[in-house]
Amino acid sequence: MTSQILFSALQLGALTLPNRIIMPSLTRMRAGPRNTPTALNAEYYAQRATAGLILTEATAISEQGRGYPDMPGAYTAEQVAGWRLVTDAVHAAGGRIGLQMVHHGRWSHSSYNSDGSLPVAPSAIAAPGVAYRPDFSQTTYEVPRALDAAELPGIVESFRDAARNAMLAGFDSVEVHGANGFLLDQFLQDGSNQRTDAYGGTIENRTRLLLETLAAVAGEVGADRVGVRLAPHGNLGGLSDSDTVTHFNHIIGALNGRGLAYLHLVEPRASSAGIGDNASVDSANNAQLFRRRFAGPMLTAGAYTPAMAVDTVTAGLADAVAFGRMFIANPDLVERIRIDAPLNTFDRSTSYGGGAHGYTDYPSLSPLARAG
Ligand SMILES: Cc1cc2nc3c(=O)[nH]c(=O)nc-3n(C[C@H](O)[C@H](O)[C@H](O)COP(=O)(O)O)c2cc1C
């Protein structure tokens, strides 16, 4: 297989990427105390600096926005200093890195809030499944508290503050997490959004919070440093929509004309890939369905092999392809794709939590193998 097309440069807004092989956001639950990135996190990201662009693991925009143990945040000066270790290490290794910003919404638990308050959501509907508490113990999800419309400007401001902090920490870009079952996705999809105010009901209303967030973040850092991740047909966190194609045609169309750096779509075949063992297979192909709806650069993710990535970029269905589990297991994935070398196997058991094992100790190719 020739992977040459993946090695042509790509302009994503203000960023020039040397290749089209993206490391997407990958939650690893290995931040230090007070949700602060550490030197170990810096080493992990720097090992992967040959990616065209690294996107960090989902990072909480506020205390209320948390939902996984030992996930990093971007809402304190200490966290900004921790992230500075990471961005400096990635830049020293020649890479580019964007911060993925998340509010977990209902996919959280009261044990994350210092006042013990319930998680918040568009509507008071619990996520299915099992929640992690901050100490990694498990429990069921609570019925969240439906956000009052008067609280939503505060959520938007938290995204704006996190974007400002990202720039202070030295990030090249930010990605607004509108996918995979978290708060903004909970507003977009009507299974979880049953509001009757200006943020629910019609698809225009359900898209409002996402667009307000993007406008605030772009106003802070410049639209050409802002990407957005969406997952049409995504069912993570128990989300569902009554008319996905029609509704996401609207949502994606509404992203045009804003000068965003990129749209990042997750394919439904990867819907359960991040969390459970039962990858849900869905015949819908988001790149095919929605690529033409968005006028700017598009990234795609979801169980891609390098050969599929070549086909997808060649067909013009995306400008770059993200490889999640392969990047966890192969710090030098870019080089391995370039020379068509065998890949290390991903070890699911070390995905979440723990230390260096399964994190910074996946081997790179030896110099001899690279030469061969
Ligand atoms: C361990 C793990 C953690 C993940 N964490 C995130 C995350 O924090 N944010 C996000 O948007 N997607 C997350 N994902 C989804 C990946 O970004 C990617 O879309 C998915 O793994 C499909 O790509 P792959 O099949 O190449 O792994 C995660 C996936 C895995 C396997």
PDB file of N, CA and C in Angstrom, residues 31-32 72-73 84 179 215 264 298:
ATOM      1  N   ALA A  31      -4.271  11.924  34.966  1.00  0.00           N
ATOM      2  CA  ALA A  31      -3.829  13.239  35.431  1.00  0.00           C
ATOM      3  C   ALA A  31      -3.441  13.146  36.907  1.00  0.00           C
ATOM      4  N   GLY A  32      -2.714  14.137  37.371  1.00  0.00           N
ATOM      5  CA  GLY A  32      -2.277  14.165  38.763  1.00  0.00           C
ATOM      6  C   GLY A  32      -3.351  14.757  39.668  1.00  0.00           C
ATOM      7  N   PRO A  72      -8.026  15.331  33.197  1.00  0.00           N
ATOM      8  CA  PRO A  72      -7.469  16.669  33.404  1.00  0.00           C
ATOM      9  C   PRO A  72      -8.537  17.748  33.287  1.00  0.00           C
ATOM     10  N   GLY A  73      -8.219  18.917  33.820  1.00  0.00           N
ATOM     11  CA  GLY A  73      -9.084  20.085  33.675  1.00  0.00           C
ATOM     12  C   GLY A  73      -8.315  21.221  33.020  1.00  0.00           C
ATOM     13  N   ARG A  84       1.184  23.282  30.382  1.00  0.00           N
ATOM     14  CA  ARG A  84       2.360  23.918  29.768  1.00  0.00           C
ATOM     15  C   ARG A  84       3.497  22.900  29.629  1.00  0.00           C
ATOM     16  N   ALA A 179     -19.513  15.684  20.736  1.00  0.00           N
ATOM     17  CA  ALA A 179     -19.763  14.286  20.336  1.00  0.00           C
ATOM     18  C   ALA A 179     -19.832  13.370  21.550  1.00  0.00           C
ATOM     19  N   ALA A 215     -19.218  30.312  19.074  1.00  0.00           N
ATOM     20  CA  ALA A 215     -19.025  31.751  18.883  1.00  0.00           C
ATOM     21  C   ALA A 215     -18.167  32.331  20.011  1.00  0.00           C
ATOM     22  N   HIS A 264     -14.737  17.629  12.828  1.00  0.00           N
ATOM     23  CA  HIS A 264     -14.203  16.282  13.105  1.00  0.00           C
ATOM     24  C   HIS A 264     -15.391  15.350  13.352  1.00  0.00           C
ATOM     25  N   MET A 298     -12.231  18.626   6.848  1.00  0.00           N
ATOM     26  CA  MET A 298     -12.907  17.627   7.680  1.00  0.00           C
ATOM     27  C   MET A 298     -11.978  16.498   8.096  1.00  0.00           C
TER      28      MET A 298
END
